[in-house]
Short mmCIF file of C-alpha atoms and ligand atoms in Angstrom, two decimals:
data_model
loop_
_atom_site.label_atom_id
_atom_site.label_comp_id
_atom_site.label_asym_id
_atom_site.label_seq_id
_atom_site.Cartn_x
_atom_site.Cartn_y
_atom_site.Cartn_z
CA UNK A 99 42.35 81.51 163.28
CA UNK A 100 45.02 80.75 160.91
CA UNK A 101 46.55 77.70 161.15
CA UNK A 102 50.19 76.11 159.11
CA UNK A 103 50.62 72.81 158.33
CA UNK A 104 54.43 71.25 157.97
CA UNK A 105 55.82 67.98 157.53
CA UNK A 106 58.13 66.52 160.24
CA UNK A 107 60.18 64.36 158.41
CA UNK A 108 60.93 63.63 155.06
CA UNK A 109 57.86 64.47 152.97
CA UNK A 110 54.77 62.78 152.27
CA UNK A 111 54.09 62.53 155.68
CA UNK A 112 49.64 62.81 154.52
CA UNK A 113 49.71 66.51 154.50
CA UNK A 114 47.31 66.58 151.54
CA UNK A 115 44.52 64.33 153.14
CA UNK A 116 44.87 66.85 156.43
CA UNK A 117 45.09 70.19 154.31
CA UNK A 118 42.02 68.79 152.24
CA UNK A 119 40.19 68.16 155.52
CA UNK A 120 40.83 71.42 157.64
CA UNK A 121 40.41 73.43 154.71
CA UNK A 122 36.99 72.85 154.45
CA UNK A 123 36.75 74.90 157.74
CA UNK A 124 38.90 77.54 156.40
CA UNK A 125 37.95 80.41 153.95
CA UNK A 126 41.88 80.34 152.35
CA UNK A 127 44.34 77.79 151.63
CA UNK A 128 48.24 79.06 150.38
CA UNK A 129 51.08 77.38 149.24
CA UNK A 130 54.60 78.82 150.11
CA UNK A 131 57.67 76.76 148.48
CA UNK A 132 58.15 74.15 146.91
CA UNK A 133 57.26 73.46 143.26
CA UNK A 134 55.59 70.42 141.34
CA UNK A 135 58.21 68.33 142.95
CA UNK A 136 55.48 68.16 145.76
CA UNK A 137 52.68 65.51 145.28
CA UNK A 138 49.73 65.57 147.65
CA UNK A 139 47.34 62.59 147.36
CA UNK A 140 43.36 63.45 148.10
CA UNK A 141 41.17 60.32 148.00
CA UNK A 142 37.38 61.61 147.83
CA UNK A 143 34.82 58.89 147.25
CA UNK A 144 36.64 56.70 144.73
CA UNK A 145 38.75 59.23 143.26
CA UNK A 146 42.10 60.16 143.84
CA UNK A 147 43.52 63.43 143.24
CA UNK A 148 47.23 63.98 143.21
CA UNK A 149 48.56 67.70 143.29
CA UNK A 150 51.34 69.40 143.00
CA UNK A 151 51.40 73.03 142.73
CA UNK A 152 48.03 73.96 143.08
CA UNK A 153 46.85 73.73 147.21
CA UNK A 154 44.85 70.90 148.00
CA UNK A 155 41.88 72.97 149.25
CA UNK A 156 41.03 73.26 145.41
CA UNK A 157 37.68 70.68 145.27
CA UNK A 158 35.86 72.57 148.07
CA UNK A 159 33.32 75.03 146.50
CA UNK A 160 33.47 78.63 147.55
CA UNK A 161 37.41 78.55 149.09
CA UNK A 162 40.45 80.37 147.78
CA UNK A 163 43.39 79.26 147.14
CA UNK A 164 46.76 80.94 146.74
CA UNK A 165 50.14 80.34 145.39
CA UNK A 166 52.28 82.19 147.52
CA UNK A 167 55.44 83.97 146.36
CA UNK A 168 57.74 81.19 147.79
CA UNK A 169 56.43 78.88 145.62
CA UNK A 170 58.35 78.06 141.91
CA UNK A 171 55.96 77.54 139.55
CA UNK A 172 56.58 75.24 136.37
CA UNK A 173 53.41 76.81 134.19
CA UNK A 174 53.71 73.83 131.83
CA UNK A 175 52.74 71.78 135.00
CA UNK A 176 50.40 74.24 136.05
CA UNK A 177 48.15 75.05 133.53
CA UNK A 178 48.11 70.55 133.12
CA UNK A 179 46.94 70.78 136.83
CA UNK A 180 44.44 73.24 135.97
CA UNK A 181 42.65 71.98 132.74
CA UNK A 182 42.68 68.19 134.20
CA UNK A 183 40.70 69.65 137.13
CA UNK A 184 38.35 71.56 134.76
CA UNK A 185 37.61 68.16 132.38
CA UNK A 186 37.12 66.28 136.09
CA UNK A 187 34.50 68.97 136.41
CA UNK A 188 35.54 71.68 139.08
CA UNK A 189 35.60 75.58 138.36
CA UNK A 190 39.21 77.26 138.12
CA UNK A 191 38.68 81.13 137.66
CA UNK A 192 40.10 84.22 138.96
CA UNK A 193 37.56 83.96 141.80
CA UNK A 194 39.29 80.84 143.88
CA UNK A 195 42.59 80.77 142.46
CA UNK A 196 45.00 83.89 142.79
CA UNK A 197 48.99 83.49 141.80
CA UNK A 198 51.44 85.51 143.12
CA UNK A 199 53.31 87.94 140.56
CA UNK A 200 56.25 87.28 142.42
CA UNK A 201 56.72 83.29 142.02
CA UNK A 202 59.78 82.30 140.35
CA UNK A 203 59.52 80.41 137.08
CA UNK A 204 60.95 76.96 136.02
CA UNK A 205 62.31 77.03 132.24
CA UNK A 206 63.42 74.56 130.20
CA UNK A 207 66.81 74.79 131.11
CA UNK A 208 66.18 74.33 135.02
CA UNK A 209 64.67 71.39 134.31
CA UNK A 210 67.68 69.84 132.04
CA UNK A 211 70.07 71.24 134.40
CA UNK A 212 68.40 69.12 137.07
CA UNK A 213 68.85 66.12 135.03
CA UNK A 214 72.64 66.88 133.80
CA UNK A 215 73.72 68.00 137.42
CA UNK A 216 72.41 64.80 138.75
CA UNK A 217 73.77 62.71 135.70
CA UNK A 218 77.29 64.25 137.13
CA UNK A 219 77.41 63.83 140.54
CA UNK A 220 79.01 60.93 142.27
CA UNK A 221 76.31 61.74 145.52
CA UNK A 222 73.51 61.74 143.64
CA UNK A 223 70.59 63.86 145.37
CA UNK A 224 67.83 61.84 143.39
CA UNK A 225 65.65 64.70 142.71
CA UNK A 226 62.26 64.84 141.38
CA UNK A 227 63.84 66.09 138.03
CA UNK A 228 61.53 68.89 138.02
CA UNK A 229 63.93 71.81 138.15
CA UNK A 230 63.40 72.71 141.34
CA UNK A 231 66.77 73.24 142.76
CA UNK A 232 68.01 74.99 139.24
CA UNK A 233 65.54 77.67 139.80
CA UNK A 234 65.92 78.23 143.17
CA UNK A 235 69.70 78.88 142.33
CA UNK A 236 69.14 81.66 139.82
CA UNK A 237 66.23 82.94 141.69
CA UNK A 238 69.00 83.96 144.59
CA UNK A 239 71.56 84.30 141.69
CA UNK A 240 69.02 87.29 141.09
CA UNK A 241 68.79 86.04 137.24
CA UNK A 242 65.47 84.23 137.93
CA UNK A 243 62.28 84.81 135.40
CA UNK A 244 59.30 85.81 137.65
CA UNK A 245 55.36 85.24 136.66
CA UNK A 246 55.19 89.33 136.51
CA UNK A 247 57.69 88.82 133.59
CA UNK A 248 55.64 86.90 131.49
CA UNK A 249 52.87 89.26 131.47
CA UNK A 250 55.07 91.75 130.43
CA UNK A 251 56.95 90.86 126.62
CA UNK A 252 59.36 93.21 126.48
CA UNK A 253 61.41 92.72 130.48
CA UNK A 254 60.90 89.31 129.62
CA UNK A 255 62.75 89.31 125.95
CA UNK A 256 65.91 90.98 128.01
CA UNK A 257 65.77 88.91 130.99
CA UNK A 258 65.46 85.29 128.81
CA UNK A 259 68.02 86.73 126.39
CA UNK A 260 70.44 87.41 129.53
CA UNK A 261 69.87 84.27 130.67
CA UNK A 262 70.34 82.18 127.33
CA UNK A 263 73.95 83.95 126.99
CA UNK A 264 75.24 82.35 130.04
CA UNK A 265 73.15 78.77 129.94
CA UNK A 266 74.06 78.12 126.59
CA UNK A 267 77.42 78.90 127.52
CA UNK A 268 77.69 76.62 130.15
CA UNK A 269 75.48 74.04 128.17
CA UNK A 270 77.99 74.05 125.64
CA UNK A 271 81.13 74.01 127.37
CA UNK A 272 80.03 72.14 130.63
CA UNK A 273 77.43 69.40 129.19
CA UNK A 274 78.58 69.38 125.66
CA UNK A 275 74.67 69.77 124.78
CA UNK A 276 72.83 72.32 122.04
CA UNK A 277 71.38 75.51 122.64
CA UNK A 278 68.21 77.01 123.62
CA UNK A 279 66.56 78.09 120.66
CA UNK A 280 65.49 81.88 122.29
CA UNK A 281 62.37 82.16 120.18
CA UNK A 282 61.28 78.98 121.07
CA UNK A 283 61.17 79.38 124.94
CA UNK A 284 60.36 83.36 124.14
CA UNK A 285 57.16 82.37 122.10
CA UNK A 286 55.99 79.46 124.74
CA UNK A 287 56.22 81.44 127.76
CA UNK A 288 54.66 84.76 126.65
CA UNK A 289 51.77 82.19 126.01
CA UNK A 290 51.91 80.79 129.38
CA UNK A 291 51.57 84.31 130.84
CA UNK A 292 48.34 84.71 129.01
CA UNK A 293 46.99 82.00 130.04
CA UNK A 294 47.94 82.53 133.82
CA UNK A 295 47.33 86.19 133.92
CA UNK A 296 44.14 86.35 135.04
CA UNK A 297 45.35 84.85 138.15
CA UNK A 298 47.73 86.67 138.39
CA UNK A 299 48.17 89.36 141.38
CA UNK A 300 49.45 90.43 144.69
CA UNK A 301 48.98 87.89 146.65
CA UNK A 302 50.64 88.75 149.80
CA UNK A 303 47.99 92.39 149.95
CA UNK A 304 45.10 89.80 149.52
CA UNK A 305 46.34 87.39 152.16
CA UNK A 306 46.73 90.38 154.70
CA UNK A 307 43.83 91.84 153.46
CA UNK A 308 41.69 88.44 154.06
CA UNK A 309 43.10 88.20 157.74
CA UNK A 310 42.43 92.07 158.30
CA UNK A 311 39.13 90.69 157.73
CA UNK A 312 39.05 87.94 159.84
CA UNK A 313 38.96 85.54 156.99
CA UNK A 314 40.78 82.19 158.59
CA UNK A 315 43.88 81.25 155.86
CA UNK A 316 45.58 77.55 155.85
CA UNK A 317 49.36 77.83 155.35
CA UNK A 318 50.32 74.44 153.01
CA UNK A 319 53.97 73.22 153.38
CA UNK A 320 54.65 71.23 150.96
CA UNK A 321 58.05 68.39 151.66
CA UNK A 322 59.06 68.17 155.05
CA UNK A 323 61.36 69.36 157.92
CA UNK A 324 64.52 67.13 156.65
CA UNK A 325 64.38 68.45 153.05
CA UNK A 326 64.85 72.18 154.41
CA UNK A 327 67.63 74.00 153.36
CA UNK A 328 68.93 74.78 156.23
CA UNK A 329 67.58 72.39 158.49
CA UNK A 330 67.47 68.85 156.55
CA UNK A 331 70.06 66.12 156.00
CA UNK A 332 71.90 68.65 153.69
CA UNK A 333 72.89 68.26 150.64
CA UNK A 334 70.09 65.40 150.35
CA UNK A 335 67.59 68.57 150.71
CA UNK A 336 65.27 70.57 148.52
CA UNK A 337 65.65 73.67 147.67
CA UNK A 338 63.62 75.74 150.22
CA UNK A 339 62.26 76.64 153.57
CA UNK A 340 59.67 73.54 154.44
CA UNK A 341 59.68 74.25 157.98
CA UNK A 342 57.17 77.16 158.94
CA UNK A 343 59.76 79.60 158.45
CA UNK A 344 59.06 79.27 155.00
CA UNK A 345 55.31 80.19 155.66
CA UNK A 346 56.05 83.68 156.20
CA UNK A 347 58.84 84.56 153.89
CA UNK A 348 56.86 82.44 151.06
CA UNK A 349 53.61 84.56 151.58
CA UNK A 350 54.43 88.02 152.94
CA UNK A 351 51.85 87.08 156.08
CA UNK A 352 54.11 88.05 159.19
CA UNK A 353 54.67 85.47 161.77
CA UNK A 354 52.66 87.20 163.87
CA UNK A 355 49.36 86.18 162.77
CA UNK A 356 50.09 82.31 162.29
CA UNK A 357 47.89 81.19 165.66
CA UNK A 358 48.37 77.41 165.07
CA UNK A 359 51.10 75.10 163.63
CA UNK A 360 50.69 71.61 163.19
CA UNK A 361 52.63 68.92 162.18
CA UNK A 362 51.68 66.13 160.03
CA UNK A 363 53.44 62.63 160.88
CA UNK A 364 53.41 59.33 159.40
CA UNK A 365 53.50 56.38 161.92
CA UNK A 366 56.61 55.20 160.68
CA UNK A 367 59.19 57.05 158.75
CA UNK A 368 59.62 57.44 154.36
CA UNK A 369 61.80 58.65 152.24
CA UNK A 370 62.09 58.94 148.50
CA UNK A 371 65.87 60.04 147.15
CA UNK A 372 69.05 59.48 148.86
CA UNK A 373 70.38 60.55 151.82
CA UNK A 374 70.67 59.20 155.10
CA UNK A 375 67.91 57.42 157.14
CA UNK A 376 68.94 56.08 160.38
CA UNK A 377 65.57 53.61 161.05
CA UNK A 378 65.20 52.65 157.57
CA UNK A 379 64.35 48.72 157.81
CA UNK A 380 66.47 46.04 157.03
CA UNK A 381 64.48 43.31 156.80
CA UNK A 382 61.38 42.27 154.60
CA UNK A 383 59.23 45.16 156.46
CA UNK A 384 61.26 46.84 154.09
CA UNK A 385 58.55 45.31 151.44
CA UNK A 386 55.57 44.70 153.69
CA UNK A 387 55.16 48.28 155.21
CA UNK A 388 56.03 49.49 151.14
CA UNK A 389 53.18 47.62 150.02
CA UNK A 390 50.71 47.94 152.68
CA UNK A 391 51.47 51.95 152.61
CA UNK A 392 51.42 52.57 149.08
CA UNK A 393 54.64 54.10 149.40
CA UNK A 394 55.51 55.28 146.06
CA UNK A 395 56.56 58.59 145.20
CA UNK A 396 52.90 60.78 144.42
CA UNK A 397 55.19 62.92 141.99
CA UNK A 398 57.76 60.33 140.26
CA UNK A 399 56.64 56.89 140.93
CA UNK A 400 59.56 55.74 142.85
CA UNK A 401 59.61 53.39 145.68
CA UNK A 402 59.89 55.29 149.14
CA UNK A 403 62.41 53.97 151.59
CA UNK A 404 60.71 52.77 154.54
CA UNK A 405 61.50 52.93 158.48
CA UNK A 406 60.62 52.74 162.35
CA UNK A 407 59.04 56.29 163.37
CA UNK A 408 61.98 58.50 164.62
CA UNK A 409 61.28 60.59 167.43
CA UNK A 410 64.53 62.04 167.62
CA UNK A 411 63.94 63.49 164.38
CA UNK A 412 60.02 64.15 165.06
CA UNK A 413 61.49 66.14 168.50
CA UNK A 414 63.92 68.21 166.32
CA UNK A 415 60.86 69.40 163.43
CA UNK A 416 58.70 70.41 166.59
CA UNK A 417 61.74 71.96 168.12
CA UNK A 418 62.71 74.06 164.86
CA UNK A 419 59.00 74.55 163.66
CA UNK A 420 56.85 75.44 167.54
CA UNK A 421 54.39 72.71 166.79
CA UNK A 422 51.45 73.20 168.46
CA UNK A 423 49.73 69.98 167.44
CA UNK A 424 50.59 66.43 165.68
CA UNK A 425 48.57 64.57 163.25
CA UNK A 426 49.63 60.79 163.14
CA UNK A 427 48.72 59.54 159.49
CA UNK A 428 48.76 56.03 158.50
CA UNK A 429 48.23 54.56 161.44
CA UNK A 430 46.37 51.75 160.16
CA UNK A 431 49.39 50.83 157.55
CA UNK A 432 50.76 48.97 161.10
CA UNK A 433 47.44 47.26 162.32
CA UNK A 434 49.09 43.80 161.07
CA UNK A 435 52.64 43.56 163.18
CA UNK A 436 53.46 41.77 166.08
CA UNK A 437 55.77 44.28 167.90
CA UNK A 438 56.74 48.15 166.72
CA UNK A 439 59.49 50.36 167.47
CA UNK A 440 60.39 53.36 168.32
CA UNK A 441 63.91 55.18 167.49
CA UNK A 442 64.71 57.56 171.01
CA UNK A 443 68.32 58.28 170.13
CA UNK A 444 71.34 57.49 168.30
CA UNK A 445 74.52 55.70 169.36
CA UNK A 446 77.68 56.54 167.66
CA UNK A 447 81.34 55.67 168.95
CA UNK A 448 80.02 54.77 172.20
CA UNK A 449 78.28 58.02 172.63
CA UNK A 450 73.81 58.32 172.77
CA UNK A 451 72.55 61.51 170.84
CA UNK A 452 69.30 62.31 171.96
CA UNK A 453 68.87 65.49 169.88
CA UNK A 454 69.09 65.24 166.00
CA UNK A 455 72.69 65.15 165.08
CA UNK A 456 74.00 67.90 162.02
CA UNK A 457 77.04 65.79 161.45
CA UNK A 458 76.71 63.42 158.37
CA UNK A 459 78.59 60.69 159.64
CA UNK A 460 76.87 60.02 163.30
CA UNK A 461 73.30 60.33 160.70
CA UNK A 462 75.14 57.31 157.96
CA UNK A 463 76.60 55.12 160.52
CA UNK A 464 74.64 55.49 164.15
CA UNK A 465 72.64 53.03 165.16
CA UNK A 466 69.36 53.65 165.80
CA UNK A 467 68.55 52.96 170.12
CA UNK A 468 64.89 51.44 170.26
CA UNK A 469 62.13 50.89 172.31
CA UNK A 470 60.15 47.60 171.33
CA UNK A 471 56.00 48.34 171.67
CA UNK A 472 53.42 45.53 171.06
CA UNK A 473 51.33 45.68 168.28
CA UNK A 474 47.72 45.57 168.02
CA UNK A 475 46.82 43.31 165.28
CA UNK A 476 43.30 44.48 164.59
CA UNK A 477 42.08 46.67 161.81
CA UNK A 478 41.58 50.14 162.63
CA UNK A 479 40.03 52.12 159.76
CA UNK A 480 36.60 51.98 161.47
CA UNK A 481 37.94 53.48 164.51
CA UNK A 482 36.25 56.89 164.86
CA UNK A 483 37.25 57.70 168.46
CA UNK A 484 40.86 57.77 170.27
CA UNK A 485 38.92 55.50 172.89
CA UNK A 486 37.66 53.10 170.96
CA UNK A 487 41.19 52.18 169.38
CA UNK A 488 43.16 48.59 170.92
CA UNK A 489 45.05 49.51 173.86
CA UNK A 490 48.32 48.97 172.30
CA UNK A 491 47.58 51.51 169.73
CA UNK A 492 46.47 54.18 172.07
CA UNK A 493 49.74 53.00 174.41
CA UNK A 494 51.63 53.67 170.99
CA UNK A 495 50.17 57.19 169.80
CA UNK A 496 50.34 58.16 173.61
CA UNK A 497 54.47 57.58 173.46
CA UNK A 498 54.47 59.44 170.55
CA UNK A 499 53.24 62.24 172.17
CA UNK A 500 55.57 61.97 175.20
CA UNK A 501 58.41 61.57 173.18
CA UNK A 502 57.35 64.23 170.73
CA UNK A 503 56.42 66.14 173.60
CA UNK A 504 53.30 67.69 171.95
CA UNK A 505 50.02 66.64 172.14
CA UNK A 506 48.28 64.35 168.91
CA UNK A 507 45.48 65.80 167.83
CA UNK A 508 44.52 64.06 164.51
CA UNK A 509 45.05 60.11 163.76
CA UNK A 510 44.56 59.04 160.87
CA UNK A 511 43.56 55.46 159.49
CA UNK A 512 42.69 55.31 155.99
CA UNK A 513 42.80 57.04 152.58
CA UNK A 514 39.28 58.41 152.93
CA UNK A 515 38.17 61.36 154.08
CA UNK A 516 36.21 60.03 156.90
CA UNK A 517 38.89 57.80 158.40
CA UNK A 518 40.18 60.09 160.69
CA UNK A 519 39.70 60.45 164.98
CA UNK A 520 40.05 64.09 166.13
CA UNK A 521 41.03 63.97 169.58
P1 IMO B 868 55.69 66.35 149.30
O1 IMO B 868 55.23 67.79 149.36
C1 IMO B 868 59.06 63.60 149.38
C2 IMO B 868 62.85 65.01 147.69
C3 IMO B 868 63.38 64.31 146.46
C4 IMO B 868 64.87 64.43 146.70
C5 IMO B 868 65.01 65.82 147.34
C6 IMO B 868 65.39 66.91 146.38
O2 IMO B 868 54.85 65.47 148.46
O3 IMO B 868 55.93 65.83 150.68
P2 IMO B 868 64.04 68.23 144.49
O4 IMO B 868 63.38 67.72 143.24
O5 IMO B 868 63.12 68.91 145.44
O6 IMO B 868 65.29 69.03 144.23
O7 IMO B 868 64.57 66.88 145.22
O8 IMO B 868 63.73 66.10 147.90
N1 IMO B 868 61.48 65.55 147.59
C7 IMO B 868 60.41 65.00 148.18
N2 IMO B 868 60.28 63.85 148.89
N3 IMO B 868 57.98 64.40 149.21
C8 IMO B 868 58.09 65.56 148.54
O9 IMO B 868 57.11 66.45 148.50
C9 IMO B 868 59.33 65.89 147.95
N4 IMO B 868 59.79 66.92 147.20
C10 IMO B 868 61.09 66.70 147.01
O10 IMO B 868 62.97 62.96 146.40
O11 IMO B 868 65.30 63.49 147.66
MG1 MG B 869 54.15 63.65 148.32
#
């Protein structure tokens, strides 16, 4: 069985602590887009372990895990990611960790870019900084470095050469800023691809050839369904396909032989950068739920907006992405309030959208139509079964599910591995 996870909403929805826990079941865990702009969070025991391009299936013994061709890797970032897991003790070889040849790469310019692009824009995007969207760009501008390049000196000198002409160009005349020293970059990334090369193959023959032989693989999204490209609060987006499109494109695995999809949900709604939010709070829940979550960005620190769980949006990512299942994480940040809500449409100029709206001005300026739920004001983080949670929780998770209209199958109510209820 092979089974994708997404996020429904705007990232950090717990996809790590899921991926982390169904992987142990599975023999392969891929990554398809995304790049370290991604941070998943994995609490075992009393560590925590944040990653960000390599798949959170990494600390279980004896399981591969892939980084698909979707996925833009900054090698700077990944060999970090790599040699902190090594001194933390865990193996990294060739054996259970296989890079595809056909990742883009983020250079030094992508990541200034980022920066200077963002520096320049009246509606800022707030990106992670990381160079994501700048390499993206020239990877469809068809002047992107691939990992295949740095194993191989001589494409690469051309390629980086071509590519230094027109940055510096623009660097200069655009952002008034110095060049790119060639030999500088040239030097530090032929050394990157000897590092990485050993990991380095084709990973979309070994994917196929696991499943030919009936090896289960776990399909990681990293962000979530409203930073898609084509599907998200656009421009306020990243810069690929999160939904479980992506999957298949970001892999070379046809969507044929994805069996399962599930979607990972918080019990409220975050969001870290701008854009609009419809059921962002207000109030001081702003603060409390902030706190109480931990919601700070996994990658750069910042504080995540906060809001009332969105089902019009939740309805939409199940919509777009064929959810089979939902996992409700963080259930337990709510145990505390009185009364919850629940956004089931938007009203804007006297008119109810029930189905996520594309146009930015019914998203900035609609207000959110709510249904009021009480709360349960216990703690549940010792809950292990669905029946065994208050009543007004289960009444809760169950209107999820009608609203959602697909059935929960995971809850989640703590950090640790343990604190889940599989229904
Ligand atoms: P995980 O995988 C939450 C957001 C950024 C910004 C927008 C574009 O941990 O859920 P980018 O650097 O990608 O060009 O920034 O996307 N963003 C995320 N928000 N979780 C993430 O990843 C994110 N990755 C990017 O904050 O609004
Ligand atoms: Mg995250």
């Amino acid at each position: 069985m092979n089974i994708a996870v997404v996020g429904a909403q705007w990232g950090d929805e717990g996809k790590g602590k899921l991926i982390d826990i169904l992987s142990e079941n599975m023999d392969v865990t891929v990554r398809y887009q995304g790049g370290n702009n991604a941070g998943h969070t994995v609490v075992v025991g009393d560590k925590e372990y944040v990653f960000h391009l390599l798949p959170s299936a990494i600390l279980h013994k004896g399981k591969v895990c892939v980084i698909g061709n979707g996925v833009v890797v900054d090698p700077q970032a990944l060999i970090a990611e790599i040699d902190d897991l090594k001194k933390r003790g865990f193996k990294i070889t060739s054996a259970n960790l296989k890079i595809s040849g056909r990742c883009h790469i983020v250079m030094p310019y992508h990541r200034i870019l980022d920066a200077l692009r963002e520096s320049k824009r009246k509606n800022k995007i707030g990106t992670t900084g990381r160079g994501i969207g700048p390499c993206y760009a020239d990877k469809v501008a068809r002047c992107g470095i691939r990992m295949v390049d740095l194993l191989n000196p001589r494409l690469l000198k051309g390629k980086l050469e071509d590519n230094l002409t027109e940055k510096n160009e623009i660097f200069q005349k655009v952002y008034n800023r110095k060049d790119f020293s060639f030999g500088d970059i040239y030097k530090e990334y032929c050394d990157y691809g000897k590092k990485l090369e050993p990991f380095v193959c084709d990973t979309a023959l070994y994917l196929n050839e696991a499943i030919d032989s009936k090896k289960s693989v776990l399909f990681e999204g990293a962000q979530g369904t409203f930073l898609d490209i084509d599907f998200g609060t656009y421009p306020f987006v990243t810069s690929s396909n999160s939904i479980v499109g992506g999957a298949c494109s970001g892999t070379g695995v046809a969507p044929t032989k994805i069996d399962k999809i599930i979607a990972c949900v918080k019990a409220y709604t975050t969001r870290v950068g701008e854009g609009p939010f419809p059921t962002e709070f207000q109030t001081g829940l702003k603060e409390e739920i902030r706190a109480k979550g931990n919601e700070y960005g996994a990658t750069t620190g910042r504080p995540r907006r906060c809001g009332w769980f969105d089902s019009v949006l939740v309805r939409y990512s199940v919509i777009i992405n064929g959810i089979n299942e939902l996992a409700i994480m963080k259930l337990d940040v709510l145990d505390d309030l009185d009364e919850l809500k629940i956004c089931v449409g938007y009203k804007y100029k006297g008119k109810t959208h029930k189905d996520f709206p594309m146009d930015f001005d019914v998203l900035n300026e609609a207000e959110p139509v709510y249904e009021t739920m009480p709360g349960w004001k216990t703690k549940t983080c010792g809950v292990r079964s669905f029946a065994k949670l208050p009543k007004e929780a289960r009444r809760y998770i169950k209107r999820l599910e009608e609203l959602s209209k697909v059935k929960v199958k995971y809850v989640s109510i703590g950090t640790k591995r343990s604190e889940i209820i599989v229904l």
